[in-house]
Amino acid sequence: MVTIKEVAERAGVSPSTVSRVISDSPRISDETKQKVRRAMEELGYHPNAIARSLVNRATNTIGIVMPRSAEDVFLNPFFPEALRGIAKCTHDEGFCVLLTTGNSDDEQIESLLSVVRGGRVDGVILMYSKLDDPILEMLTEMNIPFSMIGRPTISEDINFVDNDNVNAAYEAANYLISMGHRRIGLINGSLNLVVSIDRYEGYKRALAKNKIELDESIIMSSEFVQEGGYESMKKMLSVENPPSAVLVTDDLIAFGAIRAARDMKVKIPDEMSIISFNNIPLADFATPPLTSVDINAYSLGYKAAKLVIDDIKGKKHKPSCYIVETRIVFRDSVISKNNIS
Amino acid sequence: MVTIKEVAERAGVSPSTVSRVISDSPRISDETKQKVRRAMEELGYHPNAIARSLVNRATNTIGIVMPRSAEDVFLNPFFPEALRGIAKCTHDEGFCVLLTTGNSDDEQIESLLSVVRGGRVDGVILMYSKLDDPILEMLTEMNIPFSMIGRPTISEDINFVDNDNVNAAYEAANYLISMGHRRIGLINGSLNLVVSIDRYEGYKRALAKNKIELDESIIMSSEFVQEGGYESMKKMLSVENPPSAVLVTDDLIAFGAIRAARDMKVKIPDEMSIISFNNIPLADFATPPLTSVDINAYSLGYKAAKLVIDDIKGKKHKPSCYIVETRIVFRDSVISKNNIS
DNA sequence: TGTTAAAATACAAACGTTTGCAAAAGATCT
DNA sequence: AGATCTTTTGCAAACGTTTGTATTTTAACA
């Protein structure tokens, strides 16, 4: 490995001069800069990031915490998509991305802990928001810059990015109602995720606003996977008075739900309308193409990264939050009930 | 930040002793170890990974290179799934994962370059194999431990993990043939990816073995995305004598192909059988459920990580390779032609 | 040709570790 | 009690940078 000293020697200057050339300090004459740069060139010198980090006390790296093990995560396109946004922003800002992993909650925590205590990252992005999350607690305690994707429930000063999920769900449900549906089911994700809570709230508000009574028998919650959607839809359809439409809080779940409907010979959208969330790339290729709420996961990621990085750079002194827009992408899984009857 | 010195002072020993306690050196008496450990506990000490890296010349981190920008990548579940395997292995081995990104080929290269030259990673995993890849060249030149997912074409000594793609495609095509199909199309991925080349080869061999002549008009190649599959299938169906079955080299492409078939009112599998590759989670939820070759992306990732790490640790002195098994997952997108006629 | 100010560069300490070698302490033997 | 060996600990250099301060060089002026 070629070091700053060797460059210095070759250029006939001192190491400090080389260092200042690297940072393009005005204290060094142009003549010397040329000389040093040539030496660097000839030797194939590249600054050692580790040494630099040590003295600067900055690694230019941010750590990413995904839910649980990375296991379940990657099955859902939401995370990759958000990660894409994160990667874009970090790269733009000259930062690296370090993945934190673990095969259990404990391992996950231990992994994060070692990474931040070890000083390997300058900040952290928490890619989800759930109730009573020990990681969130840790992060605030450790006093390291971080931001999260999803609204925090503890109302401390925390950087976060989120959709307005209650409103988004409100509008989705409202859309169903505007299409003439009065009996509307809900297939939700796990209720300890605040995104699920919020969408549930929006659903409730839409029904209330339209004087539709809540019926617990057509409100389910499942894990964020297809199987959950499959089971939920089966239950939904075996209720004495099944809904004519259902709001599903995740496309993957919706895929499962569609499959269940097909298996039970109920036609979508003719006998059952479906609107769901996330607008994954495959939504367009479902049968029928899925009407879905686009949450702009990419922006969610990008902004989350921007928030931590600004925090790290000390640009913002107050915690900030950012709400990214959602929009319904209309496809063919919802039908107007008025037209039929 | 609490350092080794403060711990030393508190415990009444020298910094070097503390260091040796950390590494549990036998040279330190148990008594002293107790004392030092207590001091560490009380002060909440944690070793600084950066400083450690500097002297050890090891970061315990491996860099991941994905195709191009991370952009396209994450849309395809293959990469997340492989990443999952990588994450598992690295974690098991006490390594971290650093993502290398960039929004263009050049940026990608520059990003990788700065990361390895900067000494931020001990090794690298290249998640794909394509023809004339400048990155591959760089990696070998720089003389850093690395492994790749996918067979390298330049026959240098390179660690890699791969499926036996020619055989896998051979068997897939053979399966179609065994089901009575004689006219079989191919919808392939981009031909500068060696995985595509290999699967093409397997397809050709199967046809040759069964004395079926190759017909270029029903051989397409598209990008690894749904749209490509959509277009390819449209073309395939508008040929004067369309095939009764098609081998698709990626599930995502297959989704697009299915959609195209549906749009053109050709029934799957009745009028067109489809077998594809990768067996993504959603394959089961396609209409009809997709018969697909499972390539075990998780293992591919896990093994690739194992290979670099072994290399880094100097366990293996020779480059090694590892072939992971594939298996056809039979679902409902292929029908026997014999039964019909 | 000194004197002084400005510009350019060098010195050395610091960042938090690890580790070879030296030193001190304790044990064993005669 | 001294010599010798072993065990335990400490010293100091090193890893490759950055940066405050000191020093040298150059230029400008009288």
XYZ file of C-alpha atoms (C1' of nucleotides) in Angstrom:
742
model
C 0.000 0.000 0.000
C 1.337 3.362 -0.986
C 1.060 5.946 1.735
C 1.152 9.645 2.027
C 4.721 9.437 3.226
C 5.999 7.775 0.127
C 4.291 10.372 -1.968
C 5.850 13.045 0.174
C 9.274 11.570 -0.239
C 8.952 11.236 -3.961
C 7.681 14.756 -4.337
C 10.323 16.038 -2.000
C 7.862 17.556 0.441
C 6.500 16.685 3.839
C 3.529 14.445 4.488
C 1.483 17.326 5.741
C 1.952 19.099 2.471
C 0.663 16.097 0.637
C -2.327 15.979 2.902
C -3.067 19.590 2.157
C -2.739 18.985 -1.518
C -5.332 16.276 -1.201
C -7.747 18.650 0.433
C -6.709 21.306 -2.059
C -5.701 23.727 0.658
C -4.958 27.272 -0.501
C -1.917 27.195 1.703
C -0.045 25.169 -0.876
C 1.372 26.822 -3.971
C 0.154 25.662 -7.332
C 3.629 24.659 -8.260
C 3.916 22.296 -5.328
C 0.463 20.953 -5.969
C 1.453 19.966 -9.471
C 4.535 18.273 -8.205
C 2.712 16.360 -5.530
C -0.108 15.365 -7.826
C 2.345 13.970 -10.261
C 3.956 11.920 -7.533
C 0.559 10.597 -6.470
C -0.184 9.717 -10.021
C 3.087 7.937 -10.567
C 2.823 5.938 -7.385
C -0.853 5.179 -7.799
C -1.624 6.671 -4.457
C -5.085 6.573 -2.908
C -5.959 7.966 0.487
C -6.689 5.426 3.149
C -10.249 5.892 4.274
C -9.714 4.126 7.551
C -6.861 6.312 8.685
C -8.799 9.309 7.598
C -11.832 8.179 9.523
C -9.767 7.709 12.614
C -8.603 11.258 12.808
C -11.729 12.852 11.438
C -13.959 10.805 13.641
C -16.239 10.336 10.690
C -16.712 7.304 8.525
C -19.009 8.767 5.900
C -21.075 5.682 6.242
C -24.614 5.159 7.332
C -26.052 1.985 8.724
C -29.345 0.511 7.623
C -31.635 -1.358 9.948
C -34.248 -3.493 8.337
C -37.001 -5.288 10.156
C -35.861 -8.422 11.910
C -33.582 -10.559 9.961
C -33.076 -9.463 6.420
C -34.951 -12.648 5.734
C -38.564 -11.680 5.426
C -37.645 -8.269 4.262
C -36.389 -8.767 0.826
C -39.402 -10.725 -0.214
C -41.305 -7.502 -0.109
C -40.349 -5.114 -2.877
C -40.979 -2.184 -0.604
C -37.636 -2.517 1.112
C -35.485 -2.941 -1.935
C -37.215 0.008 -3.470
C -36.657 2.184 -0.435
C -33.093 0.956 -0.289
C -32.677 2.094 -3.847
C -33.669 5.587 -2.803
C -31.316 5.445 0.131
C -28.475 4.284 -2.064
C -29.060 7.081 -4.496
C -29.002 9.771 -1.847
C -26.055 8.409 0.083
C -24.090 8.141 -3.109
C -24.977 11.686 -4.090
C -23.745 12.843 -0.734
C -20.582 10.804 -0.772
C -21.675 8.342 1.836
C -21.510 4.565 1.981
C -24.192 2.159 3.060
C -23.573 -0.509 5.634
C -26.171 -3.212 6.095
C -26.978 -4.326 9.595
C -28.225 -7.857 9.856
C -29.102 -10.620 12.221
C -31.182 -13.726 12.224
C -33.186 -12.908 15.287
C -34.265 -9.800 17.120
C -31.380 -10.170 19.511
C -28.806 -10.728 16.859
C -30.180 -7.777 14.991
C -29.767 -5.554 18.007
C -26.340 -6.856 18.779
C -25.281 -6.268 15.213
C -26.505 -2.703 15.199
C -24.976 -2.077 18.577
C -21.557 -3.251 17.574
C -21.655 -1.230 14.412
C -22.548 2.043 16.050
C -20.541 1.569 19.205
C -17.636 0.495 17.119
C -17.924 3.810 15.373
C -18.321 2.284 11.975
C -21.227 4.483 11.007
C -21.991 8.147 11.420
C -25.716 7.656 11.370
C -28.476 5.146 10.997
C -31.693 4.683 9.082
C -34.418 2.639 10.661
C -36.509 1.314 7.833
C -39.713 0.683 9.711
C -41.666 1.860 12.668
C -43.196 -0.501 15.121
C -44.607 -0.292 18.606
C -42.279 -0.560 21.594
C -39.239 -1.065 19.477
C -36.127 -1.626 21.589
C -33.986 -0.536 18.689
C -35.620 2.841 18.542
C -34.979 3.248 22.221
C -31.336 2.264 21.801
C -30.850 4.666 18.976
C -32.118 7.636 20.930
C -30.153 6.621 23.969
C -26.937 6.272 22.059
C -27.354 9.756 20.784
C -26.368 8.963 17.231
C -27.933 10.768 14.275
C -30.694 8.706 12.769
C -33.896 8.878 10.836
C -36.698 6.456 10.345
C -39.129 5.512 7.656
C -42.493 5.587 9.305
C -43.981 7.738 11.990
C -42.504 7.229 15.468
C -45.034 6.683 18.196
C -42.999 7.985 21.049
C -43.183 11.682 20.518
C -39.578 12.525 21.064
C -37.712 14.627 18.613
C -36.999 12.179 15.862
C -36.213 12.614 12.197
C -38.648 10.690 10.103
C -40.174 10.311 6.683
C -43.571 8.865 6.119
C -46.649 8.827 3.990
C -49.805 10.220 5.417
C -51.066 6.732 5.835
C -54.276 7.538 7.569
C -55.235 9.888 4.838
C -54.087 7.513 2.117
C -56.222 4.727 3.538
C -59.054 7.147 4.005
C -58.947 8.038 0.364
C -58.607 4.472 -0.769
C -61.624 3.427 1.242
C -63.432 6.499 0.090
C -62.761 5.557 -3.482
C -64.342 2.185 -2.867
C -67.343 3.905 -1.337
C -67.590 6.293 -4.241
C -67.772 3.289 -6.472
C -70.925 2.276 -4.711
C -69.538 -0.196 -2.218
C -71.045 -0.074 1.251
C -69.759 -3.261 2.711
C -65.984 -3.072 2.707
C -63.524 -5.464 4.272
C -60.031 -4.748 5.491
C -57.054 -7.017 5.239
C -54.347 -5.348 7.229
C -50.742 -6.080 8.055
C -49.392 -6.833 11.473
C -50.882 -4.445 13.985
C -47.684 -3.633 15.792
C -46.462 -1.805 12.726
C -47.583 1.767 12.894
C -48.220 1.801 9.191
C -50.932 -0.787 9.781
C -52.364 1.171 12.627
C -52.544 4.299 10.559
C -54.159 2.639 7.597
C -56.655 1.040 9.901
C -57.465 4.457 11.262
C -57.987 5.869 7.789
C -60.271 2.994 6.938
C -62.324 3.605 10.039
C -62.615 7.300 9.353
C -63.819 6.744 5.831
C -66.526 4.383 7.013
C -67.529 6.704 9.814
C -67.684 9.672 7.513
C -70.048 7.712 5.296
C -72.109 6.359 8.147
C -71.082 2.799 7.519
C -70.877 0.734 10.636
C -67.664 -1.067 11.458
C -67.932 -4.841 11.285
C -65.117 -6.655 13.012
C -65.928 -9.855 11.203
C -64.578 -8.465 7.944
C -61.474 -6.882 9.407
C -58.402 -9.083 9.398
C -54.770 -8.609 9.964
C -52.028 -10.833 8.727
C -48.308 -10.842 8.215
C -46.916 -9.036 5.224
C -46.834 -12.088 3.031
C -49.000 -13.729 0.479
C -50.047 -16.651 2.643
C -51.544 -14.245 5.142
C -53.578 -12.636 2.422
C -54.680 -16.009 1.183
C -55.985 -17.097 4.565
C -57.572 -13.768 5.321
C -59.482 -13.697 2.078
C -60.713 -17.203 2.658
C -62.052 -16.209 6.028
C -63.494 -13.054 4.574
C -65.417 -14.995 1.971
C -66.804 -17.500 4.396
C -68.411 -14.888 6.565
C -72.213 -14.934 6.408
C -72.378 -11.642 4.565
C -69.143 -11.111 2.673
C -68.111 -7.649 1.553
C -68.255 -6.532 -2.062
C -64.888 -4.830 -1.787
C -61.826 -5.034 0.326
C -59.022 -2.710 1.206
C -55.733 -4.555 1.466
C -52.742 -2.803 2.960
C -50.068 -4.496 0.881
C -49.832 -5.749 -2.687
C -48.182 -8.975 -1.680
C -51.023 -9.701 0.668
C -53.365 -8.762 -2.132
C -51.763 -11.331 -4.407
C -52.552 -13.971 -1.844
C -56.055 -12.640 -1.450
C -56.638 -12.749 -5.194
C -55.486 -16.298 -5.295
C -57.856 -17.255 -2.498
C -60.724 -15.584 -4.293
C -59.883 -17.445 -7.456
C -59.673 -20.722 -5.601
C -63.101 -20.060 -4.141
C -64.461 -19.152 -7.528
C -65.260 -15.598 -6.725
C -64.537 -13.302 -9.605
C -62.419 -10.241 -9.237
C -63.469 -7.526 -9.639
C -67.024 -8.590 -10.547
C -67.867 -10.148 -7.237
C -65.120 -8.652 -5.165
C -63.252 -5.411 -5.687
C -59.773 -5.004 -4.336
C -57.635 -1.976 -3.734
C -54.276 -2.318 -2.093
C -51.094 -0.512 -1.165
C -47.530 -0.126 -2.405
C -48.004 -0.486 -6.129
C -45.243 -3.014 -6.617
C -44.007 -3.503 -10.163
C -45.922 -6.717 -10.485
C -49.224 -5.088 -9.576
C -49.655 -4.350 -13.227
C -49.230 -7.996 -14.029
C -51.678 -9.442 -11.594
C -54.931 -10.920 -12.792
C -56.677 -8.575 -12.895
C -54.173 -5.727 -12.777
C -54.295 -4.364 -9.285
C -55.544 -0.946 -8.349
C -53.025 0.127 -5.766
C -51.909 3.117 -3.756
C -48.422 4.130 -4.762
C -46.492 5.150 -1.678
C -43.319 6.165 -3.457
C -40.961 3.962 -1.504
C -38.039 5.338 -3.446
C -38.673 8.851 -2.173
C -39.253 7.544 1.284
C -35.778 6.070 1.185
C -34.165 9.026 -0.473
C -35.571 11.479 1.985
C -34.778 9.338 4.986
C -31.176 9.282 3.881
C -31.176 13.006 3.288
C -32.482 13.579 6.770
C -29.761 11.610 8.557
C -27.048 13.013 6.412
C -28.167 16.561 7.018
C -28.252 15.716 10.671
C -24.750 14.279 10.551
C -23.422 17.261 8.699
C -25.007 19.430 11.311
C -27.080 21.279 8.779
C -30.292 20.890 10.641
C -30.294 21.384 14.327
C -33.880 20.479 14.851
C -35.277 17.096 14.015
C -37.299 17.286 10.864
C -39.875 15.179 9.178
C -41.068 14.828 5.660
C -44.317 13.500 4.282
C -44.234 11.954 0.870
C -47.250 11.984 -1.353
C -49.292 8.941 -2.226
C -51.495 8.453 -5.216
C -53.958 5.823 -6.299
C -52.986 3.998 -9.458
C -56.215 2.924 -11.041
C -56.247 -0.433 -12.742
C -58.846 -3.139 -13.052
C -59.382 -4.672 -9.648
C -62.142 -2.321 -8.566
C -65.521 -2.187 -10.210
C -68.392 0.227 -9.760
C -71.238 -1.398 -7.934
C -73.685 1.072 -9.344
C -73.087 -0.138 -12.843
C -73.869 -3.699 -11.936
C -77.089 -3.391 -10.019
C -16.095 8.307 23.512
C -14.459 6.111 26.121
C -11.105 4.754 25.050
C -8.802 1.999 26.041
C -6.688 4.455 27.936
C -9.443 5.521 30.222
C -10.233 1.928 30.961
C -6.554 1.329 31.664
C -6.385 4.220 34.025
C -9.476 3.196 35.895
C -8.306 -0.379 36.194
C -4.847 0.755 37.165
C -3.110 -1.039 34.341
C -1.553 -0.056 31.047
C -3.431 0.271 27.777
C -1.655 -2.716 26.348
C -2.966 -4.852 29.132
C -6.481 -3.743 28.401
C -5.972 -4.588 24.764
C -4.834 -8.046 25.710
C -7.800 -8.512 27.960
C -10.041 -7.676 25.040
C -8.442 -10.362 22.953
C -8.453 -12.653 25.972
C -4.723 -13.203 25.815
C -3.370 -15.952 28.060
C -0.589 -13.622 29.006
C -2.884 -11.759 31.357
C -3.780 -13.214 34.743
C -7.381 -13.957 35.503
C -7.294 -11.564 38.359
C -6.279 -8.670 36.164
C -8.807 -9.671 33.562
C -11.579 -9.424 36.104
C -10.417 -6.034 37.179
C -10.160 -4.714 33.657
C -13.481 -6.156 32.620
C -15.155 -4.460 35.511
C -13.637 -1.162 34.497
C -14.832 -1.654 30.946
C -18.273 -2.445 32.225
C -18.433 0.584 34.468
C -17.245 2.929 31.787
C -19.351 1.385 29.067
C -16.341 0.823 26.938
C -16.527 -0.502 23.413
C -13.565 -1.023 21.128
C -13.262 1.354 18.244
C -13.498 -0.642 15.070
C -11.809 2.007 12.987
C -8.683 2.205 15.094
C -8.590 -1.531 15.191
C -8.912 -1.741 11.451
C -6.103 0.677 10.990
C -3.558 -1.396 12.805
C -4.882 -4.766 11.752
C -5.210 -3.740 8.170
C -8.530 -5.499 8.092
C -11.986 -4.036 8.131
C -14.006 -7.208 8.413
C -16.221 -5.841 5.751
C -17.038 -7.052 2.313
C -18.287 -4.935 -0.531
C -21.156 -5.915 -2.752
C -21.302 -5.022 -6.394
C -24.675 -5.253 -8.012
C -25.351 -4.805 -11.672
C -25.283 -1.180 -12.797
C -27.103 1.163 -10.604
C -28.907 -0.484 -7.771
C -31.898 0.733 -9.696
C -32.969 -2.085 -11.911
C -31.614 -4.597 -9.541
C -33.954 -4.536 -6.677
C -36.946 -4.944 -8.866
C -35.857 -8.494 -9.429
C -36.224 -10.663 -6.355
C -33.162 -12.618 -7.322
C -30.812 -10.029 -5.958
C -32.507 -9.410 -2.656
C -32.692 -13.125 -2.142
C -29.021 -13.619 -2.897
C -28.235 -10.656 -0.700
C -30.108 -12.387 2.079
C -27.778 -15.332 1.744
C -24.780 -13.076 1.692
C -25.982 -11.258 4.769
C -26.494 -14.498 6.622
C -23.013 -15.782 5.889
C -21.210 -12.544 6.540
C -22.981 -12.205 9.824
C -22.116 -15.745 10.778
C -18.502 -14.983 10.043
C -18.446 -11.665 11.824
C -18.285 -9.553 8.721
C -20.173 -6.480 7.644
C -21.708 -5.742 4.290
C -21.021 -2.547 2.427
C -23.131 -1.711 -0.590
C -21.434 -0.235 -3.581
C -23.655 1.897 -5.750
C -23.727 4.284 -8.633
C -26.208 5.539 -11.124
C -24.202 4.731 -14.185
C -21.551 2.253 -15.148
C -18.872 4.821 -14.534
C -20.204 5.885 -11.199
C -20.496 2.282 -10.232
C -16.878 1.668 -11.043
C -15.720 4.794 -9.354
C -17.671 3.865 -6.260
C -16.185 0.400 -6.109
C -12.747 1.743 -6.783
C -12.846 4.255 -3.992
C -14.138 1.678 -1.596
C -11.449 -0.887 -2.251
C -8.588 1.507 -2.768
C -9.646 3.336 0.317
C -9.242 0.070 2.135
C -12.780 0.038 3.390
C -13.383 -3.568 2.444
C -11.354 -6.731 2.720
C -13.062 -8.409 -0.172
C -15.769 -8.064 -2.750
C -18.663 -10.025 -4.148
C -19.656 -9.447 -7.725
C -23.286 -10.394 -7.992
C -23.426 -11.089 -11.679
C -21.317 -12.206 -14.544
C -21.363 -10.465 -17.850
C -19.163 -10.374 -20.907
C -16.201 -8.008 -21.044
C -16.928 -6.570 -17.658
C -14.460 -3.811 -16.782
C -15.226 -4.352 -13.126
C -14.098 -7.926 -13.254
C -10.886 -6.809 -14.855
C -10.357 -4.187 -12.168
C -10.972 -6.622 -9.414
C -8.367 -9.063 -10.649
C -5.902 -6.283 -11.287
C -6.308 -4.822 -7.864
C -5.520 -8.135 -6.388
C -8.228 -8.041 -3.767
C -10.031 -11.196 -2.655
C -13.350 -11.543 -4.412
C -15.895 -13.998 -5.600
C -18.653 -13.781 -8.101
C -22.098 -15.159 -8.610
C -22.104 -16.571 -12.067
C -19.475 -18.260 -14.144
C -16.596 -16.032 -15.262
C -15.825 -16.178 -18.953
C -12.214 -15.234 -18.749
C -10.641 -18.382 -17.496
C -8.426 -16.892 -14.857
C -8.382 -18.264 -11.401
C -11.503 -16.805 -9.934
C -13.710 -17.791 -7.044
C -17.259 -18.228 -8.182
C -20.589 -19.775 -7.380
C -23.098 -20.683 -9.998
C -25.868 -22.959 -11.035
C -25.240 -25.364 -13.830
C -27.319 -23.180 -16.059
C -26.799 -25.045 -19.255
C -27.921 -28.238 -17.646
C -30.802 -26.557 -15.861
C -32.077 -25.108 -19.121
C -31.467 -28.415 -20.802
C -33.668 -30.144 -18.296
C -36.337 -27.488 -18.410
C -36.560 -27.723 -22.172
C -36.413 -31.460 -21.933
C -39.351 -31.419 -19.579
C -41.339 -29.442 -22.097
C -40.388 -31.968 -24.745
C -41.313 -34.869 -22.516
C -44.719 -33.269 -22.191
C -45.153 -33.645 -25.895
C -44.129 -30.222 -27.073
C -42.057 -30.105 -30.230
C -42.240 -26.463 -31.077
C -40.696 -24.568 -28.214
C -39.901 -20.894 -28.011
C -37.281 -19.189 -25.918
C -37.587 -15.864 -24.208
C -34.174 -15.094 -22.886
C -32.577 -12.304 -20.892
C -29.930 -9.965 -22.146
C -27.311 -11.894 -24.077
C -24.302 -10.250 -22.523
C -25.117 -11.930 -19.250
C -23.459 -15.296 -19.133
C -26.446 -16.774 -17.379
C -28.446 -16.044 -20.521
C -25.797 -17.528 -22.717
C -25.692 -20.692 -20.689
C -29.423 -21.139 -20.625
C -29.535 -20.570 -24.343
C -26.940 -23.274 -24.748
C -28.957 -25.694 -22.630
C -32.045 -24.938 -24.681
C -30.171 -25.618 -27.890
C -28.774 -28.876 -26.616
C -32.153 -30.162 -25.592
C -33.589 -29.412 -28.986
C -30.603 -30.935 -30.739
C -30.754 -34.036 -28.622
C -34.365 -34.455 -29.645
C -33.771 -33.645 -33.260
C -35.801 -30.501 -33.175
C -34.557 -27.859 -35.474
C -33.706 -24.446 -34.097
C -36.001 -21.705 -35.291
C -34.628 -18.225 -34.755
C -38.039 -16.704 -35.217
C -39.200 -18.027 -31.875
C -36.071 -17.133 -29.961
C -36.131 -13.749 -28.312
C -34.068 -11.963 -25.796
C -35.165 -9.096 -23.646
C -34.125 -7.216 -20.564
C -34.843 -8.785 -17.221
C -38.104 -7.000 -16.750
C -41.733 -7.629 -17.313
C -42.114 -5.276 -20.240
C -39.513 -7.227 -22.142
C -41.453 -10.416 -21.587
C -44.619 -8.728 -22.662
C -43.191 -7.588 -25.956
C -41.406 -10.844 -26.625
C -44.510 -12.905 -26.113
C -46.467 -10.642 -28.396
C -43.926 -11.157 -31.112
C -43.825 -14.848 -30.405
C -47.561 -15.152 -30.855
C -47.658 -13.215 -34.061
C -45.205 -15.513 -35.806
C -46.811 -17.566 -38.560
C -46.431 -20.794 -36.618
C -46.330 -20.008 -32.909
C -44.863 -22.486 -30.432
C -46.994 -24.522 -28.077
C -44.599 -23.954 -25.241
C -41.976 -21.471 -24.249
C -38.984 -21.493 -22.004
C -38.550 -18.177 -20.238
C -35.340 -17.485 -18.397
C -36.795 -15.336 -15.665
C -40.043 -15.285 -13.717
C -40.424 -11.571 -14.023
C -40.161 -11.836 -17.758
C -42.636 -14.692 -17.574
C -45.112 -12.481 -15.782
C -44.956 -10.081 -18.655
C -45.273 -12.913 -21.118
C -48.330 -14.262 -19.366
C -49.904 -10.879 -19.482
C -49.246 -10.595 -23.193
C -50.770 -14.011 -23.784
C -53.816 -13.028 -21.823
C -54.158 -9.807 -23.736
C -53.997 -11.742 -26.958
C -56.559 -14.200 -25.702
C -54.314 -17.191 -25.735
C -54.941 -19.435 -22.791
C -52.162 -20.583 -20.538
C -51.373 -23.393 -20.276
C -53.985 -24.755 -22.679
C -52.701 -23.017 -25.770
C -49.290 -22.053 -24.507
C -47.195 -23.747 -21.855
C -44.636 -21.742 -19.931
C -41.737 -22.778 -17.798
C -39.427 -20.203 -16.372
C -36.523 -19.605 -14.045
C -35.891 -18.330 -10.520
C -39.048 -19.426 -8.760
C -39.732 -16.083 -7.149
C -42.179 -16.075 -4.253
C -44.906 -14.693 -6.442
C -44.586 -17.519 -8.961
C -47.076 -19.415 -6.887
C -49.522 -16.570 -7.169
C -49.413 -16.049 -10.872
C -52.359 -17.015 -13.035
C -51.812 -19.836 -13.583
C -49.217 -20.664 -10.931
C -45.914 -20.752 -12.700
C -43.809 -23.842 -13.188
C -40.331 -22.541 -12.532
C -36.775 -23.680 -12.026
C -35.657 -22.868 -8.530
C -32.066 -21.686 -8.635
C -31.627 -21.273 -4.902
C -30.477 -17.688 -4.962
C -30.073 -17.742 -1.214
C -27.429 -20.448 -1.409
C -25.776 -18.728 -4.293
C -25.350 -15.687 -2.080
C -24.350 -17.605 0.993
C -21.700 -19.575 -0.802
C -20.346 -16.587 -2.642
C -19.829 -14.895 0.697
C -18.221 -17.984 2.144
C -15.801 -18.125 -0.728
C -14.523 -14.566 -0.344
C -14.324 -14.802 3.367
C -12.357 -18.020 3.227
C -10.126 -16.320 0.753
C -9.672 -13.312 3.005
C -8.920 -15.476 5.971
C -6.405 -17.263 3.865
C -8.058 -20.599 4.391
C -8.086 -21.524 0.779
C -5.058 -20.809 -1.282
C -6.548 -21.886 -4.523
C -9.558 -20.257 -6.069
C -12.564 -22.452 -5.663
C -15.960 -22.689 -7.189
C -19.224 -24.123 -6.088
C -22.206 -25.264 -8.084
C -25.586 -25.003 -6.450
C -28.357 -27.360 -7.371
C -31.449 -26.349 -9.268
C -34.788 -28.045 -9.279
C -37.963 -27.654 -11.238
C -40.955 -26.655 -9.173
C -43.944 -28.039 -10.944
C -47.068 -25.941 -10.940
C -49.760 -25.315 -13.491
C -48.269 -23.413 -16.368
C -47.240 -26.427 -18.396
C -49.671 -28.854 -19.891
C -49.083 -32.175 -21.592
C -49.694 -31.904 -25.286
C -50.348 -35.592 -25.575
C -53.410 -35.322 -23.364
C -54.914 -32.666 -25.521
C -54.559 -34.134 -28.948
C 21.775 45.174 2.847
C 19.265 44.624 6.540
C 14.245 44.495 8.348
C 9.735 43.018 8.077
C 5.733 40.989 6.309
C 3.678 37.461 3.639
C 3.683 33.053 1.669
C 4.953 28.355 1.697
C 6.257 24.401 3.919
C 7.712 21.306 7.790
C 7.257 19.451 12.482
C 4.958 16.881 15.692
C 1.045 15.510 18.169
C -3.154 13.313 17.861
C -6.931 9.747 16.542
C -7.554 4.507 19.312
C -5.753 0.440 18.676
C -2.145 -3.771 18.558
C 2.126 -6.048 19.501
C 7.297 -7.039 19.878
C 10.300 -6.453 23.326
C 11.852 -5.093 27.797
C 11.099 -4.858 32.576
C 9.251 -6.162 36.893
C 7.409 -9.404 39.977
C 6.940 -13.881 41.720
C 8.254 -18.692 42.094
C 11.650 -22.369 42.395
C 15.812 -24.240 43.358
C 20.392 -24.739 45.454
C 20.089 -15.371 50.008
C 21.278 -15.389 45.497
C 20.608 -17.266 40.870
C 17.489 -18.684 37.489
C 13.283 -19.332 35.311
C 8.399 -18.114 34.619
C 4.666 -15.330 34.740
C 2.752 -10.924 34.375
C 2.740 -6.343 33.004
C 4.379 -1.982 30.817
C 6.760 0.797 27.124
C 6.872 2.514 22.832
C 6.447 2.145 18.023
C 3.409 1.473 14.432
C -0.950 1.762 11.383
C -2.015 6.370 7.699
C -4.008 10.320 8.209
C -5.065 15.577 9.724
C -4.048 19.984 11.641
C -2.242 23.697 14.918
C 1.911 25.823 15.323
C 6.602 26.712 14.212
C 9.879 27.408 10.813
C 11.818 28.523 6.538
C 11.711 30.807 2.219
C 10.532 34.523 -0.656
C 9.286 39.110 -1.607
C 9.048 43.864 -0.599
C 10.647 47.793 1.216
C 13.603 51.393 3.139
